[in-house]
Amino acid sequence: MEYTFGGKYRLEEEIAMGGCGSVFLGVHTIAGKEVAIKIEPALSSRNSPLKQESRIYKTLMGGPGVPWIMWSGKQGDYNVMVIDLLGPSLEDLFKMCNRHFSIKTVLLLADQLISRLEFIHSRDFVHRDVKPANFVMGTDKSETLVNVIDFGLAKKFRDPKTTAHIPYKQDDHHGVGTSLFASLNAHHGIECSRRDDLESLAYMLIYFLRGTLPWRKIKGSTVAETWDRIRDKKMETVSVLTVGLPVEFEIFYKYARDLDFEDLPDYDGLRELFRGLARKLKIEYDDVYDWTLVQKKPSRRYCEACARRALGS
């Protein structure tokens, strides 16, 4: 049976299944453009993760590196979001490159990644799940553009009416996000703010350079135990995490860790920190990444397999 959403987006094959819905390859019935379609059962009109994510996308889209939503809404028994079909995620590309990125690739990425977080923060949101799988490359003429995706956990850090920063609070539960890249504050149940997105980014950059993180394979018998054990390992390795790496990565990590809850990060200064390292190493910002040399352009099928990244599944 053929399904069409929004009057013009035809459902094709299923390409992924997430916790709150399925992701399908779709096609614009007139233009022939391929899109990604995420669907969740419309069980509740009030508590729909997909509706919430759609609202955030609509607030942010048009900004650099934020995918466009073509259509979203409720149709029949489903909530639906139609979005750009993007390229592979940084996690996929990392695996393609044998789980190691060169210092050049990491510096090229750092420049864009800091800018993506700056834009999100400038719209009063914190992402709260910064990790390699939530950044994807563009396609065609935009194949060197890093896109940020999956706003399912994003949250306003300012009151929309008063513009006041949300209050500091802490509870007994572990934080949101992904334990591998979560900030130590998140592990301690502290409300996330801009500093936590930056700390997660620091873990990402170290992960790309080292090929792993000291706590990557730690598992507990429960989700809570896993979070606790990873927290303990992070605290244990804080002083040696950046040993052997260029000092700029230690500066970045310590800067993020030292920020206060309401502090405005110095995004320009952080970009310049890494650009200075690039100048020292005579690295050119020419958009030639490690995977550019491995495989000039990922196949369509490879991109389809990664489309779930564009939809946070």
PDB file of C-alpha atoms in Angstrom:
ATOM      1  CA  MET A   1       0.000   0.000   0.000  1.00  0.00           C
ATOM      2  CA  GLU A   2       1.315   3.433  -0.933  1.00  0.00           C
ATOM      3  CA  TYR A   3       1.483   6.170   1.684  1.00  0.00           C
ATOM      4  CA  THR A   4       1.888   9.864   0.888  1.00  0.00           C
ATOM      5  CA  PHE A   5       2.350  12.529   3.552  1.00  0.00           C
ATOM      6  CA  GLY A   6       1.739  16.219   3.177  1.00  0.00           C
ATOM      7  CA  GLY A   7       0.153  15.496  -0.182  1.00  0.00           C
ATOM      8  CA  LYS A   8       3.497  15.037  -1.958  1.00  0.00           C
ATOM      9  CA  TYR A   9       6.001  12.955   0.021  1.00  0.00           C
ATOM     10  CA  ARG A  10       5.749   9.280  -0.842  1.00  0.00           C
ATOM     11  CA  LEU A  11       6.989   6.706   1.621  1.00  0.00           C
ATOM     12  CA  GLU A  12       9.571   4.290   0.251  1.00  0.00           C
ATOM     13  CA  GLU A  13      11.659   1.735   2.160  1.00  0.00           C
ATOM     14  CA  GLU A  14      12.284   1.714   5.901  1.00  0.00           C
ATOM     15  CA  ILE A  15      15.913   2.554   6.633  1.00  0.00           C
ATOM     16  CA  ALA A  16      16.039   2.750  10.431  1.00  0.00           C
ATOM     17  CA  MET A  17      14.062   2.230  13.598  1.00  0.00           C
ATOM     18  CA  GLY A  18      14.468   4.458  16.626  1.00  0.00           C
ATOM     19  CA  GLY A  19      13.153   4.509  20.150  1.00  0.00           C
ATOM     20  CA  CYS A  20      10.176   6.690  19.296  1.00  0.00           C
ATOM     21  CA  GLY A  21       9.565   5.964  15.646  1.00  0.00           C
ATOM     22  CA  SER A  22      10.758   4.671  12.311  1.00  0.00           C
ATOM     23  CA  VAL A  23      12.716   6.424   9.576  1.00  0.00           C
ATOM     24  CA  PHE A  24      11.943   5.905   5.910  1.00  0.00           C
ATOM     25  CA  LEU A  25      13.434   6.984   2.651  1.00  0.00           C
ATOM     26  CA  GLY A  26      10.915   9.205   0.900  1.00  0.00           C
ATOM     27  CA  VAL A  27      10.506  10.901  -2.459  1.00  0.00           C
ATOM     28  CA  HIS A  28       8.844  14.158  -3.479  1.00  0.00           C
ATOM     29  CA  THR A  29       6.245  12.885  -5.950  1.00  0.00           C
ATOM     30  CA  ILE A  30       6.650  15.854  -8.314  1.00  0.00           C
ATOM     31  CA  ALA A  31      10.275  16.975  -8.045  1.00  0.00           C
ATOM     32  CA  GLY A  32      11.685  13.508  -7.429  1.00  0.00           C
ATOM     33  CA  LYS A  33      13.843  14.794  -4.546  1.00  0.00           C
ATOM     34  CA  GLU A  34      14.781  12.180  -1.965  1.00  0.00           C
ATOM     35  CA  VAL A  35      13.995  13.010   1.640  1.00  0.00           C
ATOM     36  CA  ALA A  36      14.002  11.302   5.012  1.00  0.00           C
ATOM     37  CA  ILE A  37      10.665  10.767   6.744  1.00  0.00           C
ATOM     38  CA  LYS A  38      10.391  10.079  10.452  1.00  0.00           C
ATOM     39  CA  ILE A  39       7.139   8.660  11.809  1.00  0.00           C
ATOM     40  CA  GLU A  40       5.920   8.033  15.349  1.00  0.00           C
ATOM     41  CA  PRO A  41       2.542   6.724  16.515  1.00  0.00           C
ATOM     42  CA  ALA A  42       0.301   9.625  17.518  1.00  0.00           C
ATOM     43  CA  LEU A  43      -0.507   8.187  20.925  1.00  0.00           C
ATOM     44  CA  SER A  44      -0.676  11.520  22.742  1.00  0.00           C
ATOM     45  CA  SER A  45      -1.120  15.026  21.394  1.00  0.00           C
ATOM     46  CA  ARG A  46       0.593  16.494  24.449  1.00  0.00           C
ATOM     47  CA  ASN A  47       3.735  14.395  24.828  1.00  0.00           C
ATOM     48  CA  SER A  48       5.091  13.901  21.337  1.00  0.00           C
ATOM     49  CA  PRO A  49       8.906  13.868  21.096  1.00  0.00           C
ATOM     50  CA  LEU A  50       8.641  14.274  17.342  1.00  0.00           C
ATOM     51  CA  LYS A  51       6.389  17.322  17.571  1.00  0.00           C
ATOM     52  CA  GLN A  52       8.770  18.909  20.051  1.00  0.00           C
ATOM     53  CA  GLU A  53      11.745  18.188  17.817  1.00  0.00           C
ATOM     54  CA  SER A  54       9.910  19.597  14.797  1.00  0.00           C
ATOM     55  CA  ARG A  55       9.235  22.851  16.645  1.00  0.00           C
ATOM     56  CA  ILE A  56      12.922  23.232  17.492  1.00  0.00           C
ATOM     57  CA  TYR A  57      14.005  22.520  13.924  1.00  0.00           C
ATOM     58  CA  LYS A  58      11.596  25.170  12.675  1.00  0.00           C
ATOM     59  CA  THR A  59      13.071  27.672  15.125  1.00  0.00           C
ATOM     60  CA  LEU A  60      16.642  26.928  14.042  1.00  0.00           C
ATOM     61  CA  MET A  61      16.411  26.017  10.352  1.00  0.00           C
ATOM     62  CA  GLY A  62      17.895  28.542   8.003  1.00  0.00           C
ATOM     63  CA  GLY A  63      20.914  28.815  10.249  1.00  0.00           C
ATOM     64  CA  PRO A  64      24.219  27.398   9.043  1.00  0.00           C
ATOM     65  CA  GLY A  65      24.352  23.629   9.246  1.00  0.00           C
ATOM     66  CA  VAL A  66      20.741  23.099  10.349  1.00  0.00           C
ATOM     67  CA  PRO A  67      18.690  20.786   8.086  1.00  0.00           C
ATOM     68  CA  TRP A  68      15.434  21.993   6.564  1.00  0.00           C
ATOM     69  CA  ILE A  69      12.054  20.534   7.424  1.00  0.00           C
ATOM     70  CA  MET A  70       9.877  20.222   4.335  1.00  0.00           C
ATOM     71  CA  TRP A  71       6.722  19.210   6.180  1.00  0.00           C
ATOM     72  CA  SER A  72       5.559  18.090   9.593  1.00  0.00           C
ATOM     73  CA  GLY A  73       2.220  17.327  11.133  1.00  0.00           C
ATOM     74  CA  LYS A  74      -0.262  14.638  12.131  1.00  0.00           C
ATOM     75  CA  GLN A  75      -1.691  12.411   9.455  1.00  0.00           C
ATOM     76  CA  GLY A  76      -3.935   9.513  10.337  1.00  0.00           C
ATOM     77  CA  ASP A  77      -2.489   7.644  13.295  1.00  0.00           C
ATOM     78  CA  TYR A  78       0.993   9.147  12.957  1.00  0.00           C
ATOM     79  CA  ASN A  79       3.034  12.230  13.684  1.00  0.00           C
ATOM     80  CA  VAL A  80       5.336  12.854  10.739  1.00  0.00           C
ATOM     81  CA  MET A  81       8.443  14.929  10.008  1.00  0.00           C
ATOM     82  CA  VAL A  82       9.921  15.242   6.518  1.00  0.00           C
ATOM     83  CA  ILE A  83      13.496  16.514   6.464  1.00  0.00           C
ATOM     84  CA  ASP A  84      16.576  16.782   4.266  1.00  0.00           C
ATOM     85  CA  LEU A  85      18.240  13.486   3.427  1.00  0.00           C
ATOM     86  CA  LEU A  86      21.806  14.176   4.480  1.00  0.00           C
ATOM     87  CA  GLY A  87      25.126  12.386   4.218  1.00  0.00           C
ATOM     88  CA  PRO A  88      27.004  10.187   6.698  1.00  0.00           C
ATOM     89  CA  SER A  89      27.519  11.134  10.325  1.00  0.00           C
ATOM     90  CA  LEU A  90      30.923  11.889  11.810  1.00  0.00           C
ATOM     91  CA  GLU A  91      30.681   8.582  13.665  1.00  0.00           C
ATOM     92  CA  ASP A  92      30.150   6.723  10.374  1.00  0.00           C
ATOM     93  CA  LEU A  93      33.055   8.550   8.753  1.00  0.00           C
ATOM     94  CA  PHE A  94      35.232   7.914  11.806  1.00  0.00           C
ATOM     95  CA  LYS A  95      34.625   4.187  11.391  1.00  0.00           C
ATOM     96  CA  MET A  96      35.317   4.460   7.657  1.00  0.00           C
ATOM     97  CA  CYS A  97      38.705   5.996   8.511  1.00  0.00           C
ATOM     98  CA  ASN A  98      39.633   3.105  10.829  1.00  0.00           C
ATOM     99  CA  ARG A  99      38.604   4.982  13.965  1.00  0.00           C
ATOM    100  CA  HIS A 100      41.178   7.732  13.678  1.00  0.00           C
ATOM    101  CA  PHE A 101      41.103  11.254  12.303  1.00  0.00           C
ATOM    102  CA  SER A 102      44.229  13.237  11.478  1.00  0.00           C
ATOM    103  CA  ILE A 103      44.951  16.454  13.349  1.00  0.00           C
ATOM    104  CA  LYS A 104      44.006  18.345  10.174  1.00  0.00           C
ATOM    105  CA  THR A 105      40.566  16.768   9.971  1.00  0.00           C
ATOM    106  CA  VAL A 106      39.947  17.368  13.677  1.00  0.00           C
ATOM    107  CA  LEU A 107      40.899  21.051  13.361  1.00  0.00           C
ATOM    108  CA  LEU A 108      38.681  21.492  10.288  1.00  0.00           C
ATOM    109  CA  LEU A 109      35.798  19.890  12.177  1.00  0.00           C
ATOM    110  CA  ALA A 110      36.434  21.829  15.390  1.00  0.00           C
ATOM    111  CA  ASP A 111      36.021  25.120  13.546  1.00  0.00           C
ATOM    112  CA  GLN A 112      32.591  24.172  12.236  1.00  0.00           C
ATOM    113  CA  LEU A 113      31.466  22.360  15.377  1.00  0.00           C
ATOM    114  CA  ILE A 114      32.155  25.347  17.629  1.00  0.00           C
ATOM    115  CA  SER A 115      30.174  27.500  15.195  1.00  0.00           C
ATOM    116  CA  ARG A 116      27.219  25.091  15.220  1.00  0.00           C
ATOM    117  CA  LEU A 117      27.038  25.191  19.002  1.00  0.00           C
ATOM    118  CA  GLU A 118      27.409  28.963  18.994  1.00  0.00           C
ATOM    119  CA  PHE A 119      24.414  29.260  16.660  1.00  0.00           C
ATOM    120  CA  ILE A 120      22.239  26.921  18.725  1.00  0.00           C
ATOM    121  CA  HIS A 121      23.171  28.782  21.906  1.00  0.00           C
ATOM    122  CA  SER A 122      22.468  32.137  20.235  1.00  0.00           C
ATOM    123  CA  ARG A 123      18.867  30.937  19.827  1.00  0.00           C
ATOM    124  CA  ASP A 124      18.718  30.143  23.551  1.00  0.00           C
ATOM    125  CA  PHE A 125      18.916  26.352  23.211  1.00  0.00           C
ATOM    126  CA  VAL A 126      21.390  23.850  24.571  1.00  0.00           C
ATOM    127  CA  HIS A 127      21.647  20.653  22.528  1.00  0.00           C
ATOM    128  CA  ARG A 128      22.301  18.305  25.477  1.00  0.00           C
ATOM    129  CA  ASP A 129      23.374  15.353  23.305  1.00  0.00           C
ATOM    130  CA  VAL A 130      26.555  16.430  21.534  1.00  0.00           C
ATOM    131  CA  LYS A 131      28.188  13.343  20.028  1.00  0.00           C
ATOM    132  CA  PRO A 132      29.643  12.276  16.645  1.00  0.00           C
ATOM    133  CA  ALA A 133      26.424  10.564  15.528  1.00  0.00           C
ATOM    134  CA  ASN A 134      24.538  13.864  15.825  1.00  0.00           C
ATOM    135  CA  PHE A 135      26.657  15.721  13.302  1.00  0.00           C
ATOM    136  CA  VAL A 136      26.300  14.771   9.650  1.00  0.00           C
ATOM    137  CA  MET A 137      27.890  15.983   6.462  1.00  0.00           C
ATOM    138  CA  GLY A 138      25.895  17.591   3.707  1.00  0.00           C
ATOM    139  CA  THR A 139      25.541  16.263   0.183  1.00  0.00           C
ATOM    140  CA  ASP A 140      26.427  17.464  -3.318  1.00  0.00           C
ATOM    141  CA  LYS A 141      27.653  21.076  -3.240  1.00  0.00           C
ATOM    142  CA  SER A 142      27.319  21.129   0.557  1.00  0.00           C
ATOM    143  CA  GLU A 143      29.249  17.914   1.166  1.00  0.00           C
ATOM    144  CA  THR A 144      31.880  19.715   3.267  1.00  0.00           C
ATOM    145  CA  LEU A 145      29.287  21.391   5.515  1.00  0.00           C
ATOM    146  CA  VAL A 146      28.810  19.896   8.980  1.00  0.00           C
ATOM    147  CA  ASN A 147      25.132  19.750   9.972  1.00  0.00           C
ATOM    148  CA  VAL A 148      23.836  19.398  13.513  1.00  0.00           C
ATOM    149  CA  ILE A 149      20.855  17.114  14.063  1.00  0.00           C
ATOM    150  CA  ASP A 150      18.703  15.360  16.658  1.00  0.00           C
ATOM    151  CA  PHE A 151      17.148  18.013  18.852  1.00  0.00           C
ATOM    152  CA  GLY A 152      15.055  15.500  20.762  1.00  0.00           C
ATOM    153  CA  LEU A 153      16.803  16.409  24.021  1.00  0.00           C
ATOM    154  CA  ALA A 154      17.413  20.097  23.300  1.00  0.00           C
ATOM    155  CA  LYS A 155      16.105  22.584  25.820  1.00  0.00           C
ATOM    156  CA  LYS A 156      15.778  26.335  26.243  1.00  0.00           C
ATOM    157  CA  PHE A 157      18.284  27.704  28.719  1.00  0.00           C
ATOM    158  CA  ARG A 158      16.494  31.055  28.894  1.00  0.00           C
ATOM    159  CA  ASP A 159      12.944  31.814  29.954  1.00  0.00           C
ATOM    160  CA  PRO A 160      11.242  32.905  26.704  1.00  0.00           C
ATOM    161  CA  LYS A 161       9.275  35.605  28.515  1.00  0.00           C
ATOM    162  CA  THR A 162      11.841  37.107  30.879  1.00  0.00           C
ATOM    163  CA  THR A 163      15.039  36.056  28.978  1.00  0.00           C
ATOM    164  CA  ALA A 164      16.445  35.076  32.377  1.00  0.00           C
ATOM    165  CA  HIS A 165      18.802  32.093  32.461  1.00  0.00           C
ATOM    166  CA  ILE A 166      17.222  28.913  33.801  1.00  0.00           C
ATOM    167  CA  PRO A 167      18.043  28.318  37.471  1.00  0.00           C
ATOM    168  CA  TYR A 168      20.809  26.026  38.646  1.00  0.00           C
ATOM    169  CA  LYS A 169      19.475  22.765  39.982  1.00  0.00           C
ATOM    170  CA  GLN A 170      20.727  19.300  40.781  1.00  0.00           C
ATOM    171  CA  ASP A 171      18.945  16.027  41.420  1.00  0.00           C
ATOM    172  CA  ASP A 172      19.909  12.459  42.250  1.00  0.00           C
ATOM    173  CA  HIS A 173      19.514  11.136  38.720  1.00  0.00           C
ATOM    174  CA  HIS A 174      22.147  11.025  36.008  1.00  0.00           C
ATOM    175  CA  GLY A 175      21.830  13.612  33.274  1.00  0.00           C
ATOM    176  CA  VAL A 176      20.493  13.540  29.754  1.00  0.00           C
ATOM    177  CA  GLY A 177      22.420  12.678  26.628  1.00  0.00           C
ATOM    178  CA  THR A 178      24.858   9.879  25.880  1.00  0.00           C
ATOM    179  CA  SER A 179      27.066   8.698  28.725  1.00  0.00           C
ATOM    180  CA  LEU A 180      30.182   8.361  26.544  1.00  0.00           C
ATOM    181  CA  PHE A 181      30.225  12.106  25.789  1.00  0.00           C
ATOM    182  CA  ALA A 182      28.160  13.572  28.641  1.00  0.00           C
ATOM    183  CA  SER A 183      29.716  16.273  30.799  1.00  0.00           C
ATOM    184  CA  LEU A 184      30.697  15.527  34.378  1.00  0.00           C
ATOM    185  CA  ASN A 185      28.049  17.994  35.511  1.00  0.00           C
ATOM    186  CA  ALA A 186      25.439  15.942  33.661  1.00  0.00           C
ATOM    187  CA  HIS A 187      26.718  12.803  35.389  1.00  0.00           C
ATOM    188  CA  HIS A 188      26.147  14.543  38.712  1.00  0.00           C
ATOM    189  CA  GLY A 189      22.567  15.417  37.802  1.00  0.00           C
ATOM    190  CA  ILE A 190      23.246  19.133  37.337  1.00  0.00           C
ATOM    191  CA  GLU A 191      21.048  21.043  34.895  1.00  0.00           C
ATOM    192  CA  CYS A 192      22.823  21.425  31.539  1.00  0.00           C
ATOM    193  CA  SER A 193      23.867  24.799  30.165  1.00  0.00           C
ATOM    194  CA  ARG A 194      26.153  26.027  27.388  1.00  0.00           C
ATOM    195  CA  ARG A 195      29.282  24.827  29.151  1.00  0.00           C
ATOM    196  CA  ASP A 196      28.096  21.216  28.986  1.00  0.00           C
ATOM    197  CA  ASP A 197      27.727  21.226  25.196  1.00  0.00           C
ATOM    198  CA  LEU A 198      31.323  22.460  24.980  1.00  0.00           C
ATOM    199  CA  GLU A 199      32.618  19.820  27.389  1.00  0.00           C
ATOM    200  CA  SER A 200      30.915  17.132  25.310  1.00  0.00           C
ATOM    201  CA  LEU A 201      32.556  18.608  22.222  1.00  0.00           C
ATOM    202  CA  ALA A 202      35.948  18.404  23.953  1.00  0.00           C
ATOM    203  CA  TYR A 203      35.386  14.673  24.537  1.00  0.00           C
ATOM    204  CA  MET A 204      34.444  14.309  20.856  1.00  0.00           C
ATOM    205  CA  LEU A 205      37.641  15.943  19.607  1.00  0.00           C
ATOM    206  CA  ILE A 206      39.805  13.846  21.947  1.00  0.00           C
ATOM    207  CA  TYR A 207      37.920  10.728  20.809  1.00  0.00           C
ATOM    208  CA  PHE A 208      38.655  11.564  17.166  1.00  0.00           C
ATOM    209  CA  LEU A 209      42.375  12.017  17.824  1.00  0.00           C
ATOM    210  CA  ARG A 210      42.886   9.055  20.145  1.00  0.00           C
ATOM    211  CA  GLY A 211      40.468   6.664  18.468  1.00  0.00           C
ATOM    212  CA  THR A 212      38.734   5.977  21.763  1.00  0.00           C
ATOM    213  CA  LEU A 213      38.061   7.291  25.259  1.00  0.00           C
ATOM    214  CA  PRO A 214      39.212   5.579  28.494  1.00  0.00           C
ATOM    215  CA  TRP A 215      35.617   4.790  29.470  1.00  0.00           C
ATOM    216  CA  ARG A 216      34.342   3.696  26.047  1.00  0.00           C
ATOM    217  CA  LYS A 217      33.860   0.008  26.869  1.00  0.00           C
ATOM    218  CA  ILE A 218      32.653   0.399  30.439  1.00  0.00           C
ATOM    219  CA  LYS A 219      29.285  -1.208  31.059  1.00  0.00           C
ATOM    220  CA  GLY A 220      27.154  -1.733  34.131  1.00  0.00           C
ATOM    221  CA  SER A 221      24.310  -4.136  34.815  1.00  0.00           C
ATOM    222  CA  THR A 222      21.840  -1.242  34.525  1.00  0.00           C
ATOM    223  CA  VAL A 223      21.775   2.074  32.686  1.00  0.00           C
ATOM    224  CA  ALA A 224      22.240   3.936  35.965  1.00  0.00           C
ATOM    225  CA  GLU A 225      25.234   1.790  36.912  1.00  0.00           C
ATOM    226  CA  THR A 226      26.810   2.369  33.508  1.00  0.00           C
ATOM    227  CA  TRP A 227      26.456   6.127  33.946  1.00  0.00           C
ATOM    228  CA  ASP A 228      27.970   5.938  37.423  1.00  0.00           C
ATOM    229  CA  ARG A 229      30.914   3.790  36.377  1.00  0.00           C
ATOM    230  CA  ILE A 230      31.673   6.035  33.395  1.00  0.00           C
ATOM    231  CA  ARG A 231      31.437   9.092  35.666  1.00  0.00           C
ATOM    232  CA  ASP A 232      33.964   7.573  38.048  1.00  0.00           C
ATOM    233  CA  LYS A 233      36.364   6.787  35.204  1.00  0.00           C
ATOM    234  CA  LYS A 234      36.033  10.320  33.811  1.00  0.00           C
ATOM    235  CA  MET A 235      36.867  11.793  37.187  1.00  0.00           C
ATOM    236  CA  GLU A 236      39.802   9.417  37.557  1.00  0.00           C
ATOM    237  CA  THR A 237      41.304  10.313  34.158  1.00  0.00           C
ATOM    238  CA  VAL A 238      40.664  14.091  34.044  1.00  0.00           C
ATOM    239  CA  SER A 239      44.320  14.923  34.657  1.00  0.00           C
ATOM    240  CA  VAL A 240      45.682  12.606  31.947  1.00  0.00           C
ATOM    241  CA  LEU A 241      42.959  12.798  29.302  1.00  0.00           C
ATOM    242  CA  THR A 242      44.860  15.142  26.978  1.00  0.00           C
ATOM    243  CA  VAL A 243      48.407  13.959  27.713  1.00  0.00           C
ATOM    244  CA  GLY A 244      50.332  13.616  24.445  1.00  0.00           C
ATOM    245  CA  LEU A 245      47.932  15.813  22.487  1.00  0.00           C
ATOM    246  CA  PRO A 246      48.675  19.390  21.408  1.00  0.00           C
ATOM    247  CA  VAL A 247      48.253  21.680  24.416  1.00  0.00           C
ATOM    248  CA  GLU A 248      45.349  23.473  22.708  1.00  0.00           C
ATOM    249  CA  PHE A 249      43.089  20.488  23.408  1.00  0.00           C
ATOM    250  CA  GLU A 250      43.926  20.608  27.113  1.00  0.00           C
ATOM    251  CA  ILE A 251      43.192  24.356  27.115  1.00  0.00           C
ATOM    252  CA  PHE A 252      39.843  23.775  25.401  1.00  0.00           C
ATOM    253  CA  TYR A 253      38.844  20.995  27.786  1.00  0.00           C
ATOM    254  CA  LYS A 254      39.849  22.892  30.924  1.00  0.00           C
ATOM    255  CA  TYR A 255      38.133  26.034  29.655  1.00  0.00           C
ATOM    256  CA  ALA A 256      34.838  24.164  29.203  1.00  0.00           C
ATOM    257  CA  ARG A 257      35.191  22.512  32.617  1.00  0.00           C
ATOM    258  CA  ASP A 258      35.920  25.836  34.345  1.00  0.00           C
ATOM    259  CA  LEU A 259      32.945  27.736  32.943  1.00  0.00           C
ATOM    260  CA  ASP A 260      30.270  28.681  35.459  1.00  0.00           C
ATOM    261  CA  PHE A 261      26.658  27.625  34.961  1.00  0.00           C
ATOM    262  CA  GLU A 262      25.492  30.874  33.317  1.00  0.00           C
ATOM    263  CA  ASP A 263      28.737  31.867  31.560  1.00  0.00           C
ATOM    264  CA  LEU A 264      28.734  32.923  27.907  1.00  0.00           C
ATOM    265  CA  PRO A 265      31.539  30.971  26.198  1.00  0.00           C
ATOM    266  CA  ASP A 266      34.129  32.814  24.119  1.00  0.00           C
ATOM    267  CA  TYR A 267      33.393  31.069  20.817  1.00  0.00           C
ATOM    268  CA  ASP A 268      35.649  33.381  18.799  1.00  0.00           C
ATOM    269  CA  GLY A 269      38.525  32.753  21.182  1.00  0.00           C
ATOM    270  CA  LEU A 270      38.030  28.984  20.985  1.00  0.00           C
ATOM    271  CA  ARG A 271      38.004  28.995  17.188  1.00  0.00           C
ATOM    272  CA  GLU A 272      41.133  31.136  17.187  1.00  0.00           C
ATOM    273  CA  LEU A 273      42.788  28.734  19.637  1.00  0.00           C
ATOM    274  CA  PHE A 274      42.556  25.930  17.097  1.00  0.00           C
ATOM    275  CA  ARG A 275      43.261  28.151  14.088  1.00  0.00           C
ATOM    276  CA  GLY A 276      46.465  29.187  15.805  1.00  0.00           C
ATOM    277  CA  LEU A 277      47.417  25.519  16.097  1.00  0.00           C
ATOM    278  CA  ALA A 278      46.637  25.063  12.401  1.00  0.00           C
ATOM    279  CA  ARG A 279      48.929  27.964  11.500  1.00  0.00           C
ATOM    280  CA  LYS A 280      51.676  26.505  13.677  1.00  0.00           C
ATOM    281  CA  LEU A 281      51.333  23.140  11.909  1.00  0.00           C
ATOM    282  CA  LYS A 282      50.937  24.811   8.488  1.00  0.00           C
ATOM    283  CA  ILE A 283      47.507  23.247   8.022  1.00  0.00           C
ATOM    284  CA  GLU A 284      45.289  24.824   5.380  1.00  0.00           C
ATOM    285  CA  TYR A 285      41.521  25.087   5.822  1.00  0.00           C
ATOM    286  CA  ASP A 286      40.803  23.651   2.375  1.00  0.00           C
ATOM    287  CA  ASP A 287      37.866  21.332   3.226  1.00  0.00           C
ATOM    288  CA  VAL A 288      39.914  18.229   2.391  1.00  0.00           C
ATOM    289  CA  TYR A 289      39.071  15.710   5.117  1.00  0.00           C
ATOM    290  CA  ASP A 290      40.466  12.239   5.749  1.00  0.00           C
ATOM    291  CA  TRP A 291      37.429  10.605   4.169  1.00  0.00           C
ATOM    292  CA  THR A 292      37.807  12.823   1.086  1.00  0.00           C
ATOM    293  CA  LEU A 293      40.983  10.890   0.374  1.00  0.00           C
ATOM    294  CA  VAL A 294      39.535   7.488   1.331  1.00  0.00           C
ATOM    295  CA  GLN A 295      36.385   7.827  -0.698  1.00  0.00           C
ATOM    296  CA  LYS A 296      35.633  10.963  -2.670  1.00  0.00           C
ATOM    297  CA  LYS A 297      31.876  10.688  -2.297  1.00  0.00           C
ATOM    298  CA  PRO A 298      29.914   8.124  -0.246  1.00  0.00           C
ATOM    299  CA  SER A 299      27.468   6.134  -2.327  1.00  0.00           C
ATOM    300  CA  ARG A 300      23.768   6.880  -2.254  1.00  0.00           C
ATOM    301  CA  ARG A 301      23.148   3.618  -0.445  1.00  0.00           C
ATOM    302  CA  TYR A 302      25.706   4.564   2.205  1.00  0.00           C
ATOM    303  CA  CYS A 303      23.991   7.909   2.695  1.00  0.00           C
ATOM    304  CA  GLU A 304      20.592   6.226   2.957  1.00  0.00           C
ATOM    305  CA  ALA A 305      21.936   3.969   5.683  1.00  0.00           C
ATOM    306  CA  CYS A 306      22.995   7.086   7.562  1.00  0.00           C
ATOM    307  CA  ALA A 307      19.779   9.025   7.009  1.00  0.00           C
ATOM    308  CA  ARG A 308      18.528   8.024  10.439  1.00  0.00           C
ATOM    309  CA  ARG A 309      21.241  10.324  11.803  1.00  0.00           C
ATOM    310  CA  ALA A 310      19.419  13.278  10.277  1.00  0.00           C
ATOM    311  CA  LEU A 311      16.373  12.340  12.258  1.00  0.00           C
ATOM    312  CA  GLY A 312      17.880  11.442  15.603  1.00  0.00           C
ATOM    313  CA  SER A 313      17.183   7.734  15.551  1.00  0.00           C
TER     314      SER A 313
END
